[in-house]
Amino acid sequence: MDYPIKTVCVVGLGYIGLPTAATLASRGIEVLGVDINPRVVEAVNAGQTYFSEPDLDMLLRAATTLRKLRATAQPEPADAFVIAVPTPFREDRSPNLDFIDLAADAIAPVLVSGNVVILESTSPVGTTERLADRLARLRPDLRFPPTRHAEPLDVHVAHCPERVLPGRMVRELIENDRIIGGLTEACAEHAEAVYRVFLQGKVFRTDAATAELVKLVENASRDVNIAFANELSLICDQLGLNVWHVIELANRHPRVSILQPGPGVGGHCIAVDPWFIVSSAPERTRLIRTAREVNDGKPKFVVSQIRERAERFKRPVVACLGLTYKPDVDDTRESPAIAIASQLACAGQDRILVADPNLTGLPEELAAMPNVSFCETLEAVRQADIVALLVAHSPFRKIPREELMRRVVIDATGLTHQHA
Ligand code: SAJ
């Protein structure tokens, strides 16, 4: 089936929208990127990324130099619309779909017959249908799915959840298989034409609700598996065993593949998305909810380990190494390391030295705390009584072993085990 796509409007130039927009533009598509943040619009138009992601700066510069990507605050007519806005949760952990509603309201006036609208944002089951309903109410002159009596549609609507891994986005965007869930079969076909522009991976077409749940299940599956590893770390701590060694040996079994424990689960995906499943089926999600609780409880456990060791010192100096949500990125969203550093600082009596080679200073949450300062890695280690390894950033592997051996080390990452 051939549905030529010449222009695409990408709504939301965040961690997913920006790489998607730049990739489409690099393939010769006229792309209009839309964002409500004027600083993002300005940066993109200047060909500059505002977060670090390998190869994204190169891709973006190429797209803007070729004049194929332009950013603005308001959508304009296009063949296809890709919505890639955040879907956070509310205080009660129910999904907040306000940004999707705002995106729908913004694109509705410029839709024309023949368009396809694709929702990429991770969403609870039913959101794509809700999006189509909202668009249909705003544009009664156009036919949206589902239509009665299988009438032909003016605007096709589908869900194609993003699946790229931060740190490998540019490559995974092209290589990963994609699941495309249409509100009708024709919707999925029309959406596929957009991804065919750049995709090397396979496309699997399904209905929208299935695609929505598949995405949530992918992240919940990882969360549950990390929770198993984190629970093992608690068990091993009680039994005086090395969890990294236990997992390494268990993984020598041909059908066992345990993930790695850490200081907790951060980022804006895995720590959030499982709650969307819980909120859809609260009575039937004991395992998913418990996994979330196990992972959310890990920072507190690391804090208690540090505080227990700190009792030996009169005025202990604690070096917290790493603040981002995972190794070798500069993203601090939902970072368990920040939660640990700030809980330590709030407890009062310690001096906290923070080092992170991927950041230039303290994040807001820590900057106001009088007993927290930011310094270079080796300096932090040398001044510390206790070294807490919170993120396994590659440069930390170069910390001389003898510097660590002179101090009490709490390793939440397994880095010193791999180092040994
Ligand atoms: N983590 C562990 N132990 C592990 C692996 C990860 O503690 O063995 C921690 C990390 O340190 C981090 C958190 O889990 O704090 C999440 O990191 P991640 O690398 O597992 O995943 P994200 O959040 O960066 O990206 C995930 C990916 N989903 C899956 O792998 C199923 C990515 O493909 C998705 O596109 C992304 O979520 C998303 O946006 O949904």
Coordinates of C-alpha atoms and ligand atoms in Angstrom, one line a residue:
M1 CA 0.0 0.0 0.0
D2 CA 1.4 3.4 -0.9
Y3 CA 0.6 6.5 1.1
P4 CA 3.2 9.1 0.2
I5 CA 4.3 11.1 3.1
K6 CA 6.0 14.5 2.3
T7 CA 5.4 16.5 5.4
V8 CA 5.2 15.5 9.1
C9 CA 4.3 17.6 12.1
V10 CA 5.9 16.3 15.3
V11 CA 4.2 17.6 18.5
G12 CA 6.5 17.6 21.5
L13 CA 10.3 17.9 20.9
G14 CA 11.4 16.0 23.9
Y15 CA 13.5 12.9 24.3
I16 CA 11.4 11.0 21.7
G17 CA 9.9 13.7 19.5
L18 CA 13.2 15.4 18.8
P19 CA 15.2 12.3 17.6
T20 CA 12.1 11.2 15.6
A21 CA 11.7 14.7 14.0
A22 CA 15.5 14.8 13.1
T23 CA 15.4 11.3 11.7
L24 CA 12.4 12.0 9.5
A25 CA 14.1 15.2 8.3
S26 CA 17.4 13.5 7.6
R27 CA 15.4 11.2 5.2
G28 CA 14.2 14.3 3.2
I29 CA 10.7 14.7 4.8
E30 CA 9.7 18.3 5.5
V31 CA 9.3 18.3 9.3
L32 CA 7.7 20.8 11.5
G33 CA 8.6 20.3 15.2
V34 CA 6.1 21.8 17.7
D35 CA 6.9 22.6 21.3
I36 CA 5.3 24.8 24.0
N37 CA 8.7 25.7 25.4
P38 CA 10.2 28.6 23.5
R39 CA 13.7 27.7 24.7
V40 CA 13.3 24.3 23.0
V41 CA 12.0 25.9 19.8
E42 CA 14.9 28.3 19.8
A43 CA 17.6 25.6 20.4
V44 CA 16.2 23.3 17.7
N45 CA 16.0 26.1 15.1
A46 CA 19.7 26.8 16.0
G47 CA 20.5 23.2 15.3
Q48 CA 21.3 22.6 19.0
T49 CA 20.3 19.7 21.2
Y50 CA 19.3 20.6 24.8
F51 CA 20.0 17.1 26.3
S52 CA 22.9 14.8 25.6
E53 CA 22.3 11.7 23.4
P54 CA 25.0 10.1 21.3
D55 CA 24.9 11.3 17.6
L56 CA 21.7 13.3 18.1
D57 CA 23.6 16.6 17.7
M58 CA 25.0 15.5 14.4
L59 CA 21.6 14.3 13.1
L60 CA 19.9 17.6 14.2
R61 CA 22.6 19.8 12.7
A62 CA 22.2 17.9 9.4
A63 CA 18.4 18.3 9.5
T64 CA 18.4 22.0 10.2
T65 CA 21.3 22.7 7.7
L66 CA 19.3 20.9 5.0
R67 CA 16.4 23.1 6.1
K68 CA 14.2 20.1 6.4
L69 CA 13.4 20.6 10.1
R70 CA 11.9 23.8 11.6
A71 CA 10.5 24.3 15.1
T72 CA 7.6 26.5 16.1
A73 CA 5.0 26.8 18.9
Q74 CA 1.9 26.0 16.7
P75 CA 1.1 23.1 14.5
E76 CA 0.7 23.7 10.7
P77 CA -1.0 21.5 8.1
A78 CA 1.0 18.3 7.2
D79 CA 0.4 14.8 5.8
A80 CA 1.0 13.2 9.2
F81 CA 1.0 14.2 12.8
V82 CA 3.1 12.4 15.4
I83 CA 2.3 13.2 19.1
A84 CA 5.2 12.6 21.4
V85 CA 4.3 14.5 24.6
P86 CA 4.8 13.4 28.2
T87 CA 2.3 11.2 30.0
P88 CA 3.2 11.7 33.7
F89 CA 1.1 10.3 36.6
R90 CA -0.8 12.3 39.2
E91 CA -0.2 12.3 42.9
D92 CA -2.5 9.3 43.3
R93 CA -0.6 7.6 40.5
S94 CA -3.4 7.7 38.0
P95 CA -2.3 8.8 34.5
N96 CA -2.3 12.5 33.6
L97 CA -3.3 12.8 29.9
D98 CA -3.4 16.6 29.9
F99 CA -0.5 17.0 27.4
I100 CA -2.2 14.7 24.9
D101 CA -5.4 16.7 25.2
L102 CA -3.5 19.9 24.6
A103 CA -1.8 18.4 21.6
A104 CA -5.1 17.2 20.2
D105 CA -6.6 20.7 20.7
A106 CA -3.6 22.3 18.9
I107 CA -3.6 20.0 15.8
A108 CA -7.4 19.8 15.4
P109 CA -7.8 23.1 13.5
V110 CA -5.2 22.2 10.9
L111 CA -6.3 18.7 10.1
V112 CA -7.5 17.9 6.6
S113 CA -9.0 14.9 4.9
G114 CA -6.2 12.3 4.2
N115 CA -4.2 13.0 7.4
V116 CA -2.9 10.3 9.8
V117 CA -2.5 11.1 13.5
I118 CA -0.1 8.9 15.4
L119 CA 0.2 8.8 19.2
E120 CA 3.7 7.8 20.3
S121 CA 3.4 8.8 24.0
T122 CA 3.2 5.8 26.4
S123 CA -0.5 5.7 27.3
P124 CA -3.0 3.7 29.3
V125 CA -5.3 1.4 27.3
G126 CA -8.0 3.4 25.6
T127 CA -6.1 6.6 25.1
T128 CA -5.8 6.4 21.3
E129 CA -9.6 6.0 21.1
R130 CA -10.0 8.9 23.5
L131 CA -7.7 11.0 21.3
A132 CA -9.8 10.2 18.2
D133 CA -13.0 11.0 20.1
R134 CA -11.7 14.4 21.2
L135 CA -10.5 15.2 17.6
A136 CA -13.9 14.1 16.2
R137 CA -15.7 16.5 18.7
L138 CA -13.4 19.4 17.7
R139 CA -13.8 18.7 13.9
P140 CA -17.3 17.5 13.2
D141 CA -16.7 18.2 9.5
L142 CA -14.2 15.2 9.3
R143 CA -14.8 11.5 9.7
F144 CA -12.6 9.9 12.4
P145 CA -12.4 6.2 13.5
P146 CA -14.3 4.3 14.5
T147 CA -17.1 5.2 12.1
R148 CA -20.5 3.5 11.9
H149 CA -21.2 1.3 8.9
A150 CA -17.4 1.1 8.0
E151 CA -17.6 4.4 6.1
P152 CA -14.2 5.6 4.7
L153 CA -12.3 7.8 7.1
D154 CA -11.0 11.3 6.6
V155 CA -8.4 11.1 9.3
H156 CA -6.7 7.9 10.4
V157 CA -5.6 7.5 14.0
A158 CA -3.1 5.0 15.4
H159 CA -0.8 4.3 18.3
C160 CA 2.9 3.5 17.7
P161 CA 4.6 3.4 21.1
E162 CA 8.2 4.5 21.2
R163 CA 10.7 1.9 22.4
V164 CA 14.2 3.5 22.1
L165 CA 16.7 3.2 24.9
P166 CA 18.2 6.5 26.2
G167 CA 21.9 6.3 25.3
R168 CA 21.2 4.3 22.1
M169 CA 18.2 6.3 20.7
V170 CA 19.5 7.3 17.3
R171 CA 20.4 3.7 16.4
E172 CA 17.4 2.0 18.1
L173 CA 15.0 4.4 16.4
I174 CA 15.9 3.0 13.1
E175 CA 16.7 -0.6 14.0
N176 CA 14.0 -1.6 16.6
D177 CA 10.9 -3.4 15.4
R178 CA 7.7 -1.3 15.9
I179 CA 4.2 -2.2 17.0
I180 CA 1.6 -0.2 15.2
G181 CA -1.9 -0.3 16.7
G182 CA -4.6 1.2 14.5
L183 CA -8.2 2.1 15.5
T184 CA -9.0 0.3 12.3
E185 CA -6.8 -1.8 10.0
A186 CA -6.6 1.1 7.5
C187 CA -5.4 3.4 10.3
A188 CA -2.4 1.0 11.0
E189 CA -1.6 0.9 7.3
H190 CA -1.5 4.6 7.0
A191 CA 0.6 5.0 10.1
E192 CA 3.1 2.4 8.8
A193 CA 3.8 4.7 5.8
V194 CA 5.4 7.2 8.2
Y195 CA 7.8 4.7 9.8
R196 CA 8.7 3.1 6.4
V197 CA 10.5 6.4 5.7
F198 CA 13.3 5.5 8.1
L199 CA 12.7 2.1 9.7
Q200 CA 15.0 -0.9 9.2
G201 CA 13.2 -3.0 11.9
K202 CA 10.0 -4.9 11.2
V203 CA 6.5 -3.5 11.7
F204 CA 3.9 -5.5 13.5
R205 CA 0.3 -4.2 13.0
T206 CA -2.4 -4.7 15.6
D207 CA -5.3 -2.8 17.2
A208 CA -4.6 0.3 19.2
A209 CA -5.6 -1.1 22.7
T210 CA -3.2 -4.1 22.2
A211 CA -0.4 -1.7 21.2
E212 CA -1.0 0.4 24.2
L213 CA -0.8 -2.6 26.6
V214 CA 2.2 -4.0 24.8
K215 CA 4.2 -0.9 25.5
L216 CA 3.2 -0.8 29.2
V217 CA 4.0 -4.5 29.5
E218 CA 7.5 -4.1 28.1
N219 CA 8.4 -1.6 30.8
A220 CA 6.5 -3.5 33.5
S221 CA 8.4 -6.6 32.6
R222 CA 11.7 -4.9 33.0
D223 CA 10.6 -3.4 36.3
V224 CA 9.5 -6.7 37.7
N225 CA 12.8 -8.3 36.6
I226 CA 14.8 -5.5 38.2
A227 CA 12.7 -5.8 41.4
F228 CA 13.7 -9.5 41.6
A229 CA 17.4 -8.5 41.4
N230 CA 16.8 -5.7 44.0
E231 CA 15.1 -8.1 46.3
L232 CA 18.0 -10.5 46.0
S233 CA 20.3 -7.7 47.0
L234 CA 18.3 -7.3 50.3
I235 CA 18.4 -11.0 50.9
C236 CA 22.1 -11.2 50.3
D237 CA 22.8 -8.2 52.6
Q238 CA 21.0 -10.1 55.4
L239 CA 22.8 -13.3 54.7
G240 CA 26.2 -11.6 54.3
L241 CA 26.6 -12.8 50.7
N242 CA 27.8 -11.0 47.6
V243 CA 24.7 -10.5 45.4
W244 CA 26.7 -9.7 42.3
H245 CA 28.6 -13.0 42.6
V246 CA 25.3 -14.9 43.4
I247 CA 23.7 -13.5 40.2
E248 CA 26.8 -14.1 38.1
L249 CA 26.8 -17.8 39.1
A250 CA 23.0 -18.2 38.8
N251 CA 23.1 -16.8 35.3
R252 CA 25.4 -19.6 34.3
H253 CA 22.2 -21.7 34.1
P254 CA 21.0 -21.9 30.5
R255 CA 17.5 -20.7 31.4
V256 CA 18.3 -18.1 34.0
S257 CA 19.0 -14.4 33.2
I258 CA 18.7 -12.2 36.2
L259 CA 19.2 -8.4 35.8
Q260 CA 21.4 -6.3 38.0
P261 CA 20.4 -4.8 41.3
G262 CA 21.0 -1.1 41.8
P263 CA 20.1 1.9 44.0
G264 CA 16.5 1.8 42.7
V265 CA 14.7 2.4 39.4
G266 CA 14.7 5.9 37.8
G267 CA 14.0 7.6 34.6
H268 CA 10.7 8.7 33.2
C269 CA 9.5 5.3 31.9
I270 CA 10.0 2.2 33.9
A271 CA 9.3 4.0 37.2
V272 CA 6.0 5.4 35.8
D273 CA 4.5 3.1 33.2
P274 CA 3.7 0.1 35.4
W275 CA 1.3 2.3 37.4
F276 CA -0.8 2.8 34.2
I277 CA -1.4 -1.0 34.2
V278 CA -2.2 -0.9 38.0
S279 CA -4.6 1.9 37.6
S280 CA -6.4 0.0 34.8
A281 CA -6.8 -3.2 36.8
P282 CA -6.1 -2.4 40.5
E283 CA -7.4 -5.7 41.8
R284 CA -5.4 -7.8 39.4
T285 CA -1.9 -6.3 39.6
R286 CA -0.4 -7.6 42.8
L287 CA 2.9 -8.5 41.3
I288 CA 3.4 -5.4 39.2
R289 CA 2.5 -3.2 42.2
T290 CA 4.8 -5.1 44.5
A291 CA 7.7 -4.8 42.0
R292 CA 7.2 -1.0 42.0
E293 CA 7.2 -1.0 45.7
V294 CA 10.4 -3.1 45.9
N295 CA 12.2 -0.8 43.5
D296 CA 10.9 2.4 45.1
G297 CA 12.1 1.1 48.5
K298 CA 15.7 0.5 47.4
P299 CA 17.0 4.1 47.8
K300 CA 15.8 4.1 51.5
F301 CA 17.6 0.8 52.0
V302 CA 20.9 2.3 50.5
V303 CA 20.5 5.3 52.8
S304 CA 20.1 3.0 55.8
Q305 CA 23.3 1.1 54.8
I306 CA 25.2 4.4 54.6
R307 CA 23.9 5.7 57.8
E308 CA 24.7 2.5 59.7
R309 CA 28.3 2.7 58.6
A310 CA 28.4 6.5 59.3
E311 CA 27.7 5.9 62.9
R312 CA 31.3 4.9 63.4
F313 CA 32.5 8.4 62.5
K314 CA 32.1 11.5 64.6
R315 CA 31.5 13.9 61.7
P316 CA 31.4 11.7 58.7
V317 CA 32.1 12.9 55.1
V318 CA 30.1 10.9 52.6
A319 CA 31.0 11.0 48.9
C320 CA 28.0 10.2 46.6
L321 CA 29.3 9.1 43.2
G322 CA 26.8 9.5 40.4
L323 CA 23.5 11.4 40.4
T324 CA 21.9 10.6 37.0
Y325 CA 19.1 7.9 36.7
K326 CA 21.4 5.4 35.1
P327 CA 25.1 5.1 33.9
D328 CA 26.5 7.3 31.1
V329 CA 23.6 9.6 30.6
D330 CA 23.0 13.2 31.8
D331 CA 19.3 12.7 32.6
T332 CA 18.4 13.1 36.3
R333 CA 14.6 12.4 36.0
E334 CA 13.3 10.3 38.9
S335 CA 16.9 9.5 39.8
P336 CA 17.2 7.2 42.9
A337 CA 20.8 8.6 43.4
I338 CA 19.3 12.1 43.9
A339 CA 16.8 10.7 46.4
I340 CA 19.6 9.0 48.3
A341 CA 21.8 12.1 48.4
S342 CA 19.0 14.3 49.5
Q343 CA 17.8 11.9 52.2
L344 CA 21.3 11.8 53.6
A345 CA 21.6 15.6 53.5
C346 CA 18.2 16.0 55.2
A347 CA 19.3 13.8 58.0
G348 CA 21.6 16.7 58.9
Q349 CA 24.8 15.7 60.5
D350 CA 26.8 14.5 57.4
R351 CA 28.8 16.5 55.0
I352 CA 27.9 15.3 51.5
L353 CA 30.2 15.6 48.5
V354 CA 28.6 14.8 45.2
A355 CA 30.5 14.0 42.0
D356 CA 29.0 13.2 38.6
P357 CA 31.2 13.4 35.5
N358 CA 28.1 13.8 33.3
L359 CA 26.7 16.9 35.2
T360 CA 28.2 20.4 35.6
G361 CA 26.7 21.1 39.0
L362 CA 24.2 20.2 41.6
P363 CA 20.6 19.7 40.5
E364 CA 17.9 22.0 42.0
E365 CA 16.8 19.4 44.7
L366 CA 20.3 19.4 46.2
A367 CA 21.6 22.9 45.4
A368 CA 19.8 24.6 48.3
M369 CA 21.1 22.1 50.9
P370 CA 23.9 23.7 53.0
N371 CA 25.8 20.4 53.7
V372 CA 25.9 19.3 50.0
S373 CA 28.7 20.3 47.6
F374 CA 29.6 19.3 44.1
C375 CA 33.2 18.3 43.3
E376 CA 35.4 16.4 41.0
T377 CA 35.3 12.6 41.5
L378 CA 38.8 11.9 42.9
E379 CA 38.6 14.9 45.2
A380 CA 35.3 13.7 46.6
V381 CA 36.8 10.2 47.2
R382 CA 39.9 11.6 48.8
Q383 CA 38.0 13.8 51.2
A384 CA 35.5 11.1 52.2
D385 CA 35.2 8.7 55.1
I386 CA 32.5 6.8 53.2
V387 CA 32.2 6.4 49.4
A388 CA 28.7 5.6 48.1
L389 CA 28.8 4.4 44.5
L390 CA 25.3 5.2 43.2
V391 CA 25.7 5.2 39.4
A392 CA 28.1 3.0 37.4
H393 CA 29.4 5.7 35.1
S394 CA 32.3 4.5 33.0
P395 CA 34.8 7.0 34.4
F396 CA 34.3 5.6 37.9
R397 CA 36.0 2.5 36.8
K398 CA 39.3 4.4 36.7
I399 CA 39.2 5.4 40.4
P400 CA 42.4 3.8 41.7
R401 CA 41.6 0.8 43.8
E402 CA 43.8 1.8 46.7
E403 CA 41.9 5.1 47.1
L404 CA 38.7 3.1 47.6
M405 CA 40.3 0.5 49.8
R406 CA 41.2 3.2 52.4
R407 CA 37.6 4.1 52.8
V408 CA 34.3 2.5 53.7
V409 CA 32.6 1.7 50.3
I410 CA 28.9 1.2 49.9
D411 CA 28.5 0.0 46.3
A412 CA 24.9 0.1 45.1
T413 CA 26.0 -0.6 41.5
G414 CA 28.2 -3.7 41.5
L415 CA 31.0 -1.6 39.9
T416 CA 33.6 -2.7 42.4
H417 CA 32.6 -6.3 41.9
Q418 CA 33.2 -6.0 38.1
H419 CA 36.3 -4.1 38.9
A420 CA 37.8 -6.8 41.1
Ligands
SAJ1 N1 18.3 -0.8 36.1 C1 18.7 -1.6 37.1 N2 19.1 -2.9 36.8 C2 19.2 -3.3 35.5 C3 18.8 -2.5 34.5 C4 18.3 -1.2 34.8 O1 18.6 -1.2 38.3 O2 19.6 -4.5 35.3 C5 17.8 0.6 36.4 C6 18.6 1.7 35.7 O3 19.7 2.1 36.4 C7 17.5 2.8 35.6 C8 16.2 2.1 35.4 O4 16.5 0.7 35.8 O5 17.5 3.5 36.8 C9 15.7 2.1 34.0 O6 16.8 1.9 33.0 P1 16.7 1.1 31.7 O7 18.0 1.2 31.0 O8 16.3 -0.3 32.0 O9 15.5 1.7 30.9 P2 15.1 3.2 30.5 O10 14.1 3.7 31.4 O11 16.3 4.0 30.2 O12 14.4 2.9 29.1 C10 13.3 2.0 29.1 C11 13.5 1.0 28.0 N3 12.5 -0.1 28.1 C12 12.9 -1.4 28.1 O13 14.0 -1.8 28.1 C13 11.8 -2.4 28.2 C14 13.4 1.6 26.6 O14 13.4 0.7 25.6 C15 12.0 2.4 26.5 O15 11.9 3.0 25.2 C16 12.0 3.4 27.6 O16 12.1 2.7 28.9 C17 10.7 4.2 27.5 O17 10.8 5.4 27.1 O18 9.6 3.7 27.7

